[in-house]
mmCIF file of C-alpha atoms in Angstrom:
data_model
loop_
_atom_site.group_PDB
_atom_site.id
_atom_site.type_symbol
_atom_site.label_atom_id
_atom_site.label_comp_id
_atom_site.label_asym_id
_atom_site.label_seq_id
_atom_site.Cartn_x
_atom_site.Cartn_y
_atom_site.Cartn_z
ATOM 1 C CA UNK A 1 -9.913 6.956 2.757
ATOM 2 C CA UNK A 2 -10.949 8.877 5.793
ATOM 3 C CA UNK A 3 -12.961 7.997 8.884
ATOM 4 C CA UNK A 4 -15.626 5.368 8.522
ATOM 5 C CA UNK A 5 -17.259 2.301 9.962
ATOM 6 C CA UNK A 6 -15.539 -1.062 10.152
ATOM 7 C CA UNK A 7 -16.946 -4.550 9.771
ATOM 8 C CA UNK A 8 -15.097 -7.014 11.987
ATOM 9 C CA UNK A 9 -15.280 -10.173 9.886
ATOM 10 C CA UNK A 10 -12.524 -12.157 11.601
ATOM 11 C CA UNK A 11 -12.021 -13.284 15.191
ATOM 12 C CA UNK A 12 -11.280 -10.340 17.478
ATOM 13 C CA UNK A 13 -8.614 -12.334 19.335
ATOM 14 C CA UNK A 14 -6.471 -12.649 16.188
ATOM 15 C CA UNK A 15 -3.938 -9.913 15.431
ATOM 16 C CA UNK A 16 -5.756 -8.855 12.257
ATOM 17 C CA UNK A 17 -9.050 -8.728 14.178
ATOM 18 C CA UNK A 18 -7.470 -6.604 16.884
ATOM 19 C CA UNK A 19 -6.236 -4.222 14.191
ATOM 20 C CA UNK A 20 -9.776 -3.797 12.861
ATOM 21 C CA UNK A 21 -10.929 -2.994 16.409
ATOM 22 C CA UNK A 22 -8.102 -0.487 16.881
ATOM 23 C CA UNK A 23 -8.841 1.227 13.556
ATOM 24 C CA UNK A 24 -12.513 1.444 14.486
ATOM 25 C CA UNK A 25 -11.711 2.920 17.883
ATOM 26 C CA UNK A 26 -9.335 5.459 16.333
ATOM 27 C CA UNK A 27 -12.166 6.463 13.975
ATOM 28 C CA UNK A 28 -14.429 6.862 17.020
ATOM 29 C CA UNK A 29 -16.971 4.354 15.724
ATOM 30 C CA UNK A 30 -18.110 1.046 17.202
ATOM 31 C CA UNK A 31 -17.370 -1.743 14.736
ATOM 32 C CA UNK A 32 -20.102 -3.950 13.383
ATOM 33 C CA UNK A 33 -19.089 -7.450 14.464
ATOM 34 C CA UNK A 34 -19.920 -10.465 12.339
ATOM 35 C CA UNK A 35 -21.022 -13.547 14.275
ATOM 36 C CA UNK A 36 -18.373 -16.127 13.421
ATOM 37 C CA UNK A 37 -19.535 -18.836 15.831
ATOM 38 C CA UNK A 38 -20.512 -21.033 12.848
ATOM 39 C CA UNK A 39 -17.665 -19.841 10.623
ATOM 40 C CA UNK A 40 -17.506 -17.162 7.941
ATOM 41 C CA UNK A 41 -20.912 -17.070 6.263
ATOM 42 C CA UNK A 42 -21.369 -15.198 2.980
ATOM 43 C CA UNK A 43 -25.065 -14.409 3.641
ATOM 44 C CA UNK A 44 -24.202 -12.972 7.081
ATOM 45 C CA UNK A 45 -21.244 -11.055 5.609
ATOM 46 C CA UNK A 46 -23.475 -9.650 2.861
ATOM 47 C CA UNK A 47 -26.175 -8.551 5.320
ATOM 48 C CA UNK A 48 -23.582 -6.786 7.476
ATOM 49 C CA UNK A 49 -21.925 -5.139 4.458
ATOM 50 C CA UNK A 50 -25.246 -3.796 3.203
ATOM 51 C CA UNK A 51 -26.149 -2.604 6.721
ATOM 52 C CA UNK A 52 -22.954 -0.522 6.814
ATOM 53 C CA UNK A 53 -23.516 0.733 3.271
ATOM 54 C CA UNK A 54 -27.017 1.905 4.208
ATOM 55 C CA UNK A 55 -25.551 4.401 6.679
ATOM 56 C CA UNK A 56 -24.063 6.421 3.834
ATOM 57 C CA UNK A 57 -20.733 6.613 5.667
ATOM 58 C CA UNK A 58 -17.463 5.182 4.420
ATOM 59 C CA UNK A 59 -17.123 1.510 5.265
ATOM 60 C CA UNK A 60 -14.128 -0.761 5.572
ATOM 61 C CA UNK A 61 -13.396 -4.363 6.383
ATOM 62 C CA UNK A 62 -10.420 -6.602 6.875
ATOM 63 C CA UNK A 63 -10.450 -10.106 5.432
ATOM 64 C CA UNK A 64 -8.087 -13.028 5.347
ATOM 65 C CA UNK A 65 -7.183 -14.320 1.898
ATOM 66 C CA UNK A 66 -9.419 -17.365 2.524
ATOM 67 C CA UNK A 67 -12.403 -15.142 3.356
ATOM 68 C CA UNK A 68 -11.775 -12.997 0.286
ATOM 69 C CA UNK A 69 -11.659 -16.102 -1.933
ATOM 70 C CA UNK A 70 -14.877 -17.430 -0.392
ATOM 71 C CA UNK A 71 -16.651 -14.094 -0.886
ATOM 72 C CA UNK A 72 -15.578 -14.001 -4.531
ATOM 73 C CA UNK A 73 -17.148 -17.423 -5.192
ATOM 74 C CA UNK A 74 -20.704 -16.049 -5.259
ATOM 75 C CA UNK A 75 -22.520 -13.059 -6.694
ATOM 76 C CA UNK A 76 -23.828 -12.274 -3.194
ATOM 77 C CA UNK A 77 -20.262 -12.119 -1.892
ATOM 78 C CA UNK A 78 -18.984 -10.024 -4.783
ATOM 79 C CA UNK A 79 -21.841 -7.536 -4.367
ATOM 80 C CA UNK A 80 -21.046 -7.317 -0.642
ATOM 81 C CA UNK A 81 -17.362 -6.671 -1.364
ATOM 82 C CA UNK A 82 -18.336 -3.844 -3.723
ATOM 83 C CA UNK A 83 -20.069 -1.952 -0.897
ATOM 84 C CA UNK A 84 -16.785 -1.225 0.899
ATOM 85 C CA UNK A 85 -14.638 1.834 0.331
ATOM 86 C CA UNK A 86 -11.558 -0.265 1.044
ATOM 87 C CA UNK A 87 -10.796 -3.867 1.860
ATOM 88 C CA UNK A 88 -7.707 -4.677 3.861
ATOM 89 C CA UNK A 89 -6.403 -8.174 3.109
ATOM 90 C CA UNK A 90 -4.025 -9.693 5.632
ATOM 91 C CA UNK A 91 -3.528 -12.237 8.349
ATOM 92 C CA UNK A 92 -1.857 -14.676 5.959
ATOM 93 C CA UNK A 93 0.099 -14.703 2.733
ATOM 94 C CA UNK A 94 -2.036 -13.684 -0.225
ATOM 95 C CA UNK A 95 -1.410 -15.251 -3.602
ATOM 96 C CA UNK A 96 -1.023 -12.580 -6.308
ATOM 97 C CA UNK A 97 -3.572 -14.395 -8.506
ATOM 98 C CA UNK A 98 -6.182 -14.028 -5.760
ATOM 99 C CA UNK A 99 -5.565 -10.289 -5.597
ATOM 100 C CA UNK A 100 -5.722 -9.990 -9.388
ATOM 101 C CA UNK A 101 -9.004 -11.899 -9.434
ATOM 102 C CA UNK A 102 -10.391 -9.711 -6.646
ATOM 103 C CA UNK A 103 -9.503 -6.533 -8.498
ATOM 104 C CA UNK A 104 -11.249 -7.861 -11.611
ATOM 105 C CA UNK A 105 -14.369 -9.224 -9.901
ATOM 106 C CA UNK A 106 -14.889 -6.344 -7.497
ATOM 107 C CA UNK A 107 -14.777 -3.996 -10.456
ATOM 108 C CA UNK A 108 -11.492 -2.182 -9.915
ATOM 109 C CA UNK A 109 -9.033 -1.440 -12.638
ATOM 110 C CA UNK A 110 -5.299 -2.020 -12.134
ATOM 111 C CA UNK A 111 -4.821 1.745 -11.847
ATOM 112 C CA UNK A 112 -6.733 1.982 -8.583
ATOM 113 C CA UNK A 113 -5.414 -1.171 -6.944
ATOM 114 C CA UNK A 114 -2.875 -0.284 -4.292
ATOM 115 C CA UNK A 115 -0.450 -2.295 -2.269
ATOM 116 C CA UNK A 116 0.428 -0.332 0.839
ATOM 117 C CA UNK A 117 2.650 -0.932 3.852
ATOM 118 C CA UNK A 118 -0.032 0.215 6.240
ATOM 119 C CA UNK A 119 -3.628 1.325 5.863
ATOM 120 C CA UNK A 120 -3.004 4.898 7.007
ATOM 121 C CA UNK A 121 -0.868 5.522 3.894
ATOM 122 C CA UNK A 122 -3.878 4.623 1.750
ATOM 123 C CA UNK A 123 -5.988 7.459 3.141
ATOM 124 C CA UNK A 124 -4.229 10.070 1.022
ATOM 125 C CA UNK A 125 -4.456 8.154 -2.249
ATOM 126 C CA UNK A 126 -7.009 8.994 -4.907
ATOM 127 C CA UNK A 127 -7.948 7.121 -8.017
ATOM 128 C CA UNK A 128 -9.332 8.538 -11.224
ATOM 129 C CA UNK A 129 -11.046 6.992 -14.208
ATOM 130 C CA UNK A 130 -9.643 7.246 -17.716
ATOM 131 C CA UNK A 131 -11.888 10.277 -18.213
ATOM 132 C CA UNK A 132 -10.267 12.050 -15.237
ATOM 133 C CA UNK A 133 -13.248 11.750 -12.871
ATOM 134 C CA UNK A 134 -12.838 10.663 -9.261
ATOM 135 C CA UNK A 135 -13.293 6.906 -9.071
ATOM 136 C CA UNK A 136 -15.310 6.066 -5.956
ATOM 137 C CA UNK A 137 -15.407 2.291 -6.413
ATOM 138 C CA UNK A 138 -13.949 0.284 -3.519
ATOM 139 C CA UNK A 139 -10.217 -0.192 -3.577
ATOM 140 C CA UNK A 140 -8.548 -3.371 -2.423
ATOM 141 C CA UNK A 141 -5.460 -3.026 -0.258
ATOM 142 C CA UNK A 142 -2.942 -5.728 0.426
ATOM 143 C CA UNK A 143 -1.512 -5.383 3.922
ATOM 144 C CA UNK A 144 2.209 -6.075 3.688
ATOM 145 C CA UNK A 145 3.399 -4.452 6.886
ATOM 146 C CA UNK A 146 3.594 -5.573 10.469
ATOM 147 C CA UNK A 147 0.028 -6.096 11.694
ATOM 148 C CA UNK A 148 0.902 -5.262 15.307
#
């Protein structure tokens, strides 16, 4: 966890989009906004993810379950998902099988998958590998709390 840059990958007028904007403002960083005028595009999402990763700062995004599923359908999408320090999934009910598949495809192990009531609680969590080293792979968070 900690301060970082946010990719706004959902409409800013939706509650989940507003939350990404608020989190970005609290971090003191302008969000990178994905152009969604033609829908959620994996190539555009991947370009934006890699642009954030190139800064060397922590990077976060919020996705709907549908966007997460779409991103996991291609290698380009999976590689983009792997660039994030955390992925907040919300805005709709998320099927547990989708989350399990995301954890597997993004490269996380069940030990560093967290389900948290709000994203701020995730900032103090750490994950370690079986060898006891700090695991810096992206963690996937399911947002179960009130998104307002």
